[in-house]
């Protein structure tokens, strides 16, 4: 067991095999791959990628950004050259996958347009609440790809920039990351409470 758990790739392969067994169990119980089954599968993927995305957002804001000033200068390259680029890879692609799965889920459930219209087209408060969450998540997704990642590339030295450009880019990346942290809590309220309150 130690050999399996010591290898991240193998751990994730086994985890997904077990997950697929569970998905197959739900498929069998459901009696086939109808619309309800696919909505459940999309919800699972949306949740998985969302946990990865927001988990990394919280790692950056709860831990890395706060503790970087305390790290001795000679140790900072360990974070900026090895940990941060890897974390940012998973962060930005988890954001992309979360947003895509969320759009597919809303489309498959038939409320994509009504939710993005904040319920104005349907008059349904359920669409208003989930729509607010979808817009907050969309703003967060755009922040990741249009502001956080481009500025992090400069701050981390992945693209050229002098010391002033790196400092400015690092500050901008931090501000947009904090914006996403601010938006994440109300967004999560809509994503978690909507299904329970409205059914």
PDB file of C-alpha atoms in Angstrom:
ATOM      1  CA  UNK A   1       0.000   0.000   0.000  1.00  0.00           C
ATOM      2  CA  UNK A   2       2.889   2.336   0.766  1.00  0.00           C
ATOM      3  CA  UNK A   3       4.193   1.862  -2.794  1.00  0.00           C
ATOM      4  CA  UNK A   4       0.838   2.872  -4.259  1.00  0.00           C
ATOM      5  CA  UNK A   5       0.381   5.896  -2.019  1.00  0.00           C
ATOM      6  CA  UNK A   6       3.978   7.045  -2.473  1.00  0.00           C
ATOM      7  CA  UNK A   7       3.337   7.567  -6.189  1.00  0.00           C
ATOM      8  CA  UNK A   8       0.899  10.429  -6.862  1.00  0.00           C
ATOM      9  CA  UNK A   9       0.056   9.307 -10.400  1.00  0.00           C
ATOM     10  CA  UNK A  10      -0.763   5.768  -9.292  1.00  0.00           C
ATOM     11  CA  UNK A  11      -2.796   7.068  -6.353  1.00  0.00           C
ATOM     12  CA  UNK A  12      -4.922   9.175  -8.717  1.00  0.00           C
ATOM     13  CA  UNK A  13      -5.299   6.316 -11.220  1.00  0.00           C
ATOM     14  CA  UNK A  14      -6.630   4.016  -8.507  1.00  0.00           C
ATOM     15  CA  UNK A  15      -8.849   6.789  -7.149  1.00  0.00           C
ATOM     16  CA  UNK A  16     -10.417   7.341 -10.575  1.00  0.00           C
ATOM     17  CA  UNK A  17     -10.830   3.598 -11.129  1.00  0.00           C
ATOM     18  CA  UNK A  18     -12.754   3.409  -7.840  1.00  0.00           C
ATOM     19  CA  UNK A  19     -14.760   6.482  -8.870  1.00  0.00           C
ATOM     20  CA  UNK A  20     -15.637   4.895 -12.226  1.00  0.00           C
ATOM     21  CA  UNK A  21     -16.787   1.760 -10.396  1.00  0.00           C
ATOM     22  CA  UNK A  22     -19.089   3.987  -8.330  1.00  0.00           C
ATOM     23  CA  UNK A  23     -20.298   5.786 -11.473  1.00  0.00           C
ATOM     24  CA  UNK A  24     -21.025   2.382 -13.047  1.00  0.00           C
ATOM     25  CA  UNK A  25     -22.990   1.454  -9.940  1.00  0.00           C
ATOM     26  CA  UNK A  26     -25.122   4.583 -10.306  1.00  0.00           C
ATOM     27  CA  UNK A  27     -25.527   3.848 -14.011  1.00  0.00           C
ATOM     28  CA  UNK A  28     -26.760   0.339 -13.213  1.00  0.00           C
ATOM     29  CA  UNK A  29     -29.111   1.585 -10.486  1.00  0.00           C
ATOM     30  CA  UNK A  30     -30.450   4.309 -12.772  1.00  0.00           C
ATOM     31  CA  UNK A  31     -31.222   1.750 -15.476  1.00  0.00           C
ATOM     32  CA  UNK A  32     -29.269   3.486 -18.205  1.00  0.00           C
ATOM     33  CA  UNK A  33     -27.458   6.604 -19.326  1.00  0.00           C
ATOM     34  CA  UNK A  34     -30.436   8.950 -19.535  1.00  0.00           C
ATOM     35  CA  UNK A  35     -30.439  12.719 -18.985  1.00  0.00           C
ATOM     36  CA  UNK A  36     -30.567  12.346 -15.182  1.00  0.00           C
ATOM     37  CA  UNK A  37     -27.518  10.079 -15.184  1.00  0.00           C
ATOM     38  CA  UNK A  38     -25.507  12.525 -17.318  1.00  0.00           C
ATOM     39  CA  UNK A  39     -26.542  15.455 -15.118  1.00  0.00           C
ATOM     40  CA  UNK A  40     -25.258  13.512 -12.111  1.00  0.00           C
ATOM     41  CA  UNK A  41     -21.981  12.751 -13.912  1.00  0.00           C
ATOM     42  CA  UNK A  42     -21.527  16.398 -14.947  1.00  0.00           C
ATOM     43  CA  UNK A  43     -22.290  17.519 -11.369  1.00  0.00           C
ATOM     44  CA  UNK A  44     -19.609  15.131 -10.062  1.00  0.00           C
ATOM     45  CA  UNK A  45     -17.012  16.457 -12.530  1.00  0.00           C
ATOM     46  CA  UNK A  46     -18.048  20.065 -11.878  1.00  0.00           C
ATOM     47  CA  UNK A  47     -17.618  19.481  -8.142  1.00  0.00           C
ATOM     48  CA  UNK A  48     -14.294  17.652  -8.509  1.00  0.00           C
ATOM     49  CA  UNK A  49     -12.720  20.362 -10.651  1.00  0.00           C
ATOM     50  CA  UNK A  50     -14.282  23.074  -8.485  1.00  0.00           C
ATOM     51  CA  UNK A  51     -12.704  21.617  -5.347  1.00  0.00           C
ATOM     52  CA  UNK A  52      -9.330  21.496  -7.109  1.00  0.00           C
ATOM     53  CA  UNK A  53      -9.692  25.096  -8.355  1.00  0.00           C
ATOM     54  CA  UNK A  54     -10.973  26.698  -5.158  1.00  0.00           C
ATOM     55  CA  UNK A  55      -8.704  24.515  -3.027  1.00  0.00           C
ATOM     56  CA  UNK A  56      -5.676  25.904  -4.839  1.00  0.00           C
ATOM     57  CA  UNK A  57      -7.111  29.435  -4.680  1.00  0.00           C
ATOM     58  CA  UNK A  58      -7.363  29.019  -0.911  1.00  0.00           C
ATOM     59  CA  UNK A  59      -3.865  27.527  -0.716  1.00  0.00           C
ATOM     60  CA  UNK A  60      -2.468  30.587  -2.494  1.00  0.00           C
ATOM     61  CA  UNK A  61      -4.387  33.056  -0.315  1.00  0.00           C
ATOM     62  CA  UNK A  62      -4.489  31.304   3.049  1.00  0.00           C
ATOM     63  CA  UNK A  63      -0.878  30.066   2.901  1.00  0.00           C
ATOM     64  CA  UNK A  64       1.497  31.041   0.088  1.00  0.00           C
ATOM     65  CA  UNK A  65       0.794  34.763  -0.350  1.00  0.00           C
ATOM     66  CA  UNK A  66       0.646  35.319   3.411  1.00  0.00           C
ATOM     67  CA  UNK A  67       3.819  33.364   4.232  1.00  0.00           C
ATOM     68  CA  UNK A  68       6.089  34.375   1.312  1.00  0.00           C
ATOM     69  CA  UNK A  69       7.309  37.545   3.091  1.00  0.00           C
ATOM     70  CA  UNK A  70       8.491  35.360   6.013  1.00  0.00           C
ATOM     71  CA  UNK A  71      10.566  33.037   3.825  1.00  0.00           C
ATOM     72  CA  UNK A  72      14.290  33.871   3.708  1.00  0.00           C
ATOM     73  CA  UNK A  73      15.341  35.283   0.327  1.00  0.00           C
ATOM     74  CA  UNK A  74      17.590  32.325  -0.479  1.00  0.00           C
ATOM     75  CA  UNK A  75      14.665  29.900  -0.040  1.00  0.00           C
ATOM     76  CA  UNK A  76      12.058  31.813  -2.095  1.00  0.00           C
ATOM     77  CA  UNK A  77      13.176  30.303  -5.434  1.00  0.00           C
ATOM     78  CA  UNK A  78      12.015  26.896  -4.154  1.00  0.00           C
ATOM     79  CA  UNK A  79       8.478  28.256  -4.150  1.00  0.00           C
ATOM     80  CA  UNK A  80       8.642  30.572  -7.153  1.00  0.00           C
ATOM     81  CA  UNK A  81      10.498  28.191  -9.477  1.00  0.00           C
ATOM     82  CA  UNK A  82       9.043  24.818  -8.471  1.00  0.00           C
ATOM     83  CA  UNK A  83       5.879  24.959  -6.380  1.00  0.00           C
ATOM     84  CA  UNK A  84       4.069  28.017  -7.781  1.00  0.00           C
ATOM     85  CA  UNK A  85       4.335  27.116 -11.508  1.00  0.00           C
ATOM     86  CA  UNK A  86       3.031  23.595 -10.824  1.00  0.00           C
ATOM     87  CA  UNK A  87       0.225  24.865  -8.602  1.00  0.00           C
ATOM     88  CA  UNK A  88      -0.707  27.509 -11.181  1.00  0.00           C
ATOM     89  CA  UNK A  89      -0.919  24.862 -13.918  1.00  0.00           C
ATOM     90  CA  UNK A  90      -3.492  22.842 -11.965  1.00  0.00           C
ATOM     91  CA  UNK A  91      -5.184  26.048 -10.785  1.00  0.00           C
ATOM     92  CA  UNK A  92      -5.871  27.486 -14.227  1.00  0.00           C
ATOM     93  CA  UNK A  93      -6.907  24.218 -15.891  1.00  0.00           C
ATOM     94  CA  UNK A  94      -9.125  23.301 -12.944  1.00  0.00           C
ATOM     95  CA  UNK A  95     -10.783  26.715 -13.380  1.00  0.00           C
ATOM     96  CA  UNK A  96     -11.337  25.989 -17.078  1.00  0.00           C
ATOM     97  CA  UNK A  97     -12.716  22.488 -16.448  1.00  0.00           C
ATOM     98  CA  UNK A  98     -14.960  23.721 -13.607  1.00  0.00           C
ATOM     99  CA  UNK A  99     -16.466  26.443 -15.765  1.00  0.00           C
ATOM    100  CA  UNK A 100     -16.990  24.128 -18.759  1.00  0.00           C
ATOM    101  CA  UNK A 101     -18.597  21.403 -16.598  1.00  0.00           C
ATOM    102  CA  UNK A 102     -20.808  24.018 -14.938  1.00  0.00           C
ATOM    103  CA  UNK A 103     -22.012  25.326 -18.297  1.00  0.00           C
ATOM    104  CA  UNK A 104     -22.661  21.775 -19.537  1.00  0.00           C
ATOM    105  CA  UNK A 105     -24.556  20.967 -16.321  1.00  0.00           C
ATOM    106  CA  UNK A 106     -26.720  24.107 -16.568  1.00  0.00           C
ATOM    107  CA  UNK A 107     -27.395  23.433 -20.257  1.00  0.00           C
ATOM    108  CA  UNK A 108     -28.280  19.782 -19.632  1.00  0.00           C
ATOM    109  CA  UNK A 109     -30.681  20.813 -16.876  1.00  0.00           C
ATOM    110  CA  UNK A 110     -32.268  23.406 -19.170  1.00  0.00           C
ATOM    111  CA  UNK A 111     -31.540  26.588 -17.221  1.00  0.00           C
ATOM    112  CA  UNK A 112     -28.333  27.923 -18.820  1.00  0.00           C
ATOM    113  CA  UNK A 113     -29.893  30.948 -20.547  1.00  0.00           C
ATOM    114  CA  UNK A 114     -32.316  31.714 -17.704  1.00  0.00           C
ATOM    115  CA  UNK A 115     -29.503  31.566 -15.139  1.00  0.00           C
ATOM    116  CA  UNK A 116     -27.135  33.758 -17.144  1.00  0.00           C
ATOM    117  CA  UNK A 117     -30.089  36.176 -17.514  1.00  0.00           C
ATOM    118  CA  UNK A 118     -30.368  36.123 -13.684  1.00  0.00           C
ATOM    119  CA  UNK A 119     -33.925  34.825 -13.861  1.00  0.00           C
ATOM    120  CA  UNK A 120     -35.189  37.843 -15.818  1.00  0.00           C
ATOM    121  CA  UNK A 121     -36.327  35.607 -18.694  1.00  0.00           C
ATOM    122  CA  UNK A 122     -38.127  33.121 -16.453  1.00  0.00           C
ATOM    123  CA  UNK A 123     -39.116  35.060 -13.345  1.00  0.00           C
ATOM    124  CA  UNK A 124     -37.811  32.084 -11.350  1.00  0.00           C
ATOM    125  CA  UNK A 125     -35.806  33.015  -8.208  1.00  0.00           C
ATOM    126  CA  UNK A 126     -33.939  29.698  -8.478  1.00  0.00           C
ATOM    127  CA  UNK A 127     -32.468  30.951 -11.758  1.00  0.00           C
ATOM    128  CA  UNK A 128     -31.614  34.274 -10.127  1.00  0.00           C
ATOM    129  CA  UNK A 129     -29.688  32.670  -7.269  1.00  0.00           C
ATOM    130  CA  UNK A 130     -27.816  30.107  -9.374  1.00  0.00           C
ATOM    131  CA  UNK A 131     -27.277  32.781 -12.029  1.00  0.00           C
ATOM    132  CA  UNK A 132     -25.531  35.041  -9.526  1.00  0.00           C
ATOM    133  CA  UNK A 133     -23.280  32.121  -8.627  1.00  0.00           C
ATOM    134  CA  UNK A 134     -22.615  31.367 -12.285  1.00  0.00           C
ATOM    135  CA  UNK A 135     -21.694  35.003 -12.976  1.00  0.00           C
ATOM    136  CA  UNK A 136     -19.410  35.139  -9.932  1.00  0.00           C
ATOM    137  CA  UNK A 137     -17.718  31.913 -11.097  1.00  0.00           C
ATOM    138  CA  UNK A 138     -17.426  33.307 -14.636  1.00  0.00           C
ATOM    139  CA  UNK A 139     -15.766  36.488 -13.346  1.00  0.00           C
ATOM    140  CA  UNK A 140     -13.416  34.320 -11.280  1.00  0.00           C
ATOM    141  CA  UNK A 141     -12.644  32.149 -14.313  1.00  0.00           C
ATOM    142  CA  UNK A 142     -11.886  35.231 -16.441  1.00  0.00           C
ATOM    143  CA  UNK A 143      -9.689  36.639 -13.660  1.00  0.00           C
ATOM    144  CA  UNK A 144      -7.629  33.431 -13.657  1.00  0.00           C
ATOM    145  CA  UNK A 145      -6.911  33.442 -17.387  1.00  0.00           C
ATOM    146  CA  UNK A 146      -6.908  37.183 -18.206  1.00  0.00           C
ATOM    147  CA  UNK A 147      -5.232  38.640 -15.108  1.00  0.00           C
ATOM    148  CA  UNK A 148      -3.798  36.175 -12.583  1.00  0.00           C
ATOM    149  CA  UNK A 149      -1.929  33.845 -14.955  1.00  0.00           C
ATOM    150  CA  UNK A 150      -0.498  36.536 -17.300  1.00  0.00           C
ATOM    151  CA  UNK A 151       0.770  38.530 -14.320  1.00  0.00           C
ATOM    152  CA  UNK A 152       2.091  35.451 -12.515  1.00  0.00           C
ATOM    153  CA  UNK A 153       4.139  34.558 -15.602  1.00  0.00           C
ATOM    154  CA  UNK A 154       5.899  37.917 -15.287  1.00  0.00           C
ATOM    155  CA  UNK A 155       6.202  37.784 -11.493  1.00  0.00           C
ATOM    156  CA  UNK A 156       7.701  34.288 -11.584  1.00  0.00           C
ATOM    157  CA  UNK A 157      10.103  35.130 -14.420  1.00  0.00           C
ATOM    158  CA  UNK A 158       8.472  32.768 -16.915  1.00  0.00           C
ATOM    159  CA  UNK A 159       8.350  35.719 -19.315  1.00  0.00           C
ATOM    160  CA  UNK A 160      10.751  38.649 -19.465  1.00  0.00           C
ATOM    161  CA  UNK A 161      10.366  41.549 -17.100  1.00  0.00           C
ATOM    162  CA  UNK A 162      12.626  43.764 -15.015  1.00  0.00           C
ATOM    163  CA  UNK A 163      12.370  43.979 -11.221  1.00  0.00           C
ATOM    164  CA  UNK A 164       9.739  46.753 -11.370  1.00  0.00           C
ATOM    165  CA  UNK A 165       7.604  44.835 -13.874  1.00  0.00           C
ATOM    166  CA  UNK A 166       7.840  41.688 -11.716  1.00  0.00           C
ATOM    167  CA  UNK A 167       6.840  43.583  -8.576  1.00  0.00           C
ATOM    168  CA  UNK A 168       3.894  45.259 -10.341  1.00  0.00           C
ATOM    169  CA  UNK A 169       2.775  41.966 -11.900  1.00  0.00           C
ATOM    170  CA  UNK A 170       3.032  40.165  -8.560  1.00  0.00           C
ATOM    171  CA  UNK A 171       0.885  42.841  -6.911  1.00  0.00           C
ATOM    172  CA  UNK A 172      -1.745  42.666  -9.682  1.00  0.00           C
ATOM    173  CA  UNK A 173      -1.835  38.861  -9.556  1.00  0.00           C
ATOM    174  CA  UNK A 174      -2.299  39.029  -5.786  1.00  0.00           C
ATOM    175  CA  UNK A 175      -5.127  41.589  -6.056  1.00  0.00           C
ATOM    176  CA  UNK A 176      -7.021  39.524  -8.627  1.00  0.00           C
ATOM    177  CA  UNK A 177      -6.415  36.386  -6.581  1.00  0.00           C
ATOM    178  CA  UNK A 178      -7.815  38.162  -3.514  1.00  0.00           C
ATOM    179  CA  UNK A 179     -10.765  39.310  -5.626  1.00  0.00           C
ATOM    180  CA  UNK A 180     -11.453  35.673  -6.468  1.00  0.00           C
ATOM    181  CA  UNK A 181     -11.153  34.740  -2.798  1.00  0.00           C
ATOM    182  CA  UNK A 182     -13.672  37.459  -1.940  1.00  0.00           C
ATOM    183  CA  UNK A 183     -16.097  36.241  -4.629  1.00  0.00           C
ATOM    184  CA  UNK A 184     -15.614  32.550  -3.828  1.00  0.00           C
ATOM    185  CA  UNK A 185     -17.566  32.443  -0.563  1.00  0.00           C
ATOM    186  CA  UNK A 186     -20.830  33.958  -1.902  1.00  0.00           C
ATOM    187  CA  UNK A 187     -20.389  31.909  -5.095  1.00  0.00           C
ATOM    188  CA  UNK A 188     -20.157  28.743  -3.006  1.00  0.00           C
ATOM    189  CA  UNK A 189     -23.324  29.721  -1.129  1.00  0.00           C
ATOM    190  CA  UNK A 190     -25.286  29.712  -4.388  1.00  0.00           C
ATOM    191  CA  UNK A 191     -23.678  26.510  -5.639  1.00  0.00           C
ATOM    192  CA  UNK A 192     -24.340  24.566  -2.442  1.00  0.00           C
ATOM    193  CA  UNK A 193     -27.662  25.931  -1.179  1.00  0.00           C
ATOM    194  CA  UNK A 194     -29.540  26.237  -4.478  1.00  0.00           C
ATOM    195  CA  UNK A 195     -30.187  22.526  -5.038  1.00  0.00           C
ATOM    196  CA  UNK A 196     -31.337  21.991  -1.442  1.00  0.00           C
ATOM    197  CA  UNK A 197     -33.594  25.026  -1.168  1.00  0.00           C
ATOM    198  CA  UNK A 198     -35.184  24.758  -4.616  1.00  0.00           C
ATOM    199  CA  UNK A 199     -34.910  20.992  -5.172  1.00  0.00           C
TER     200      UNK A 199
END
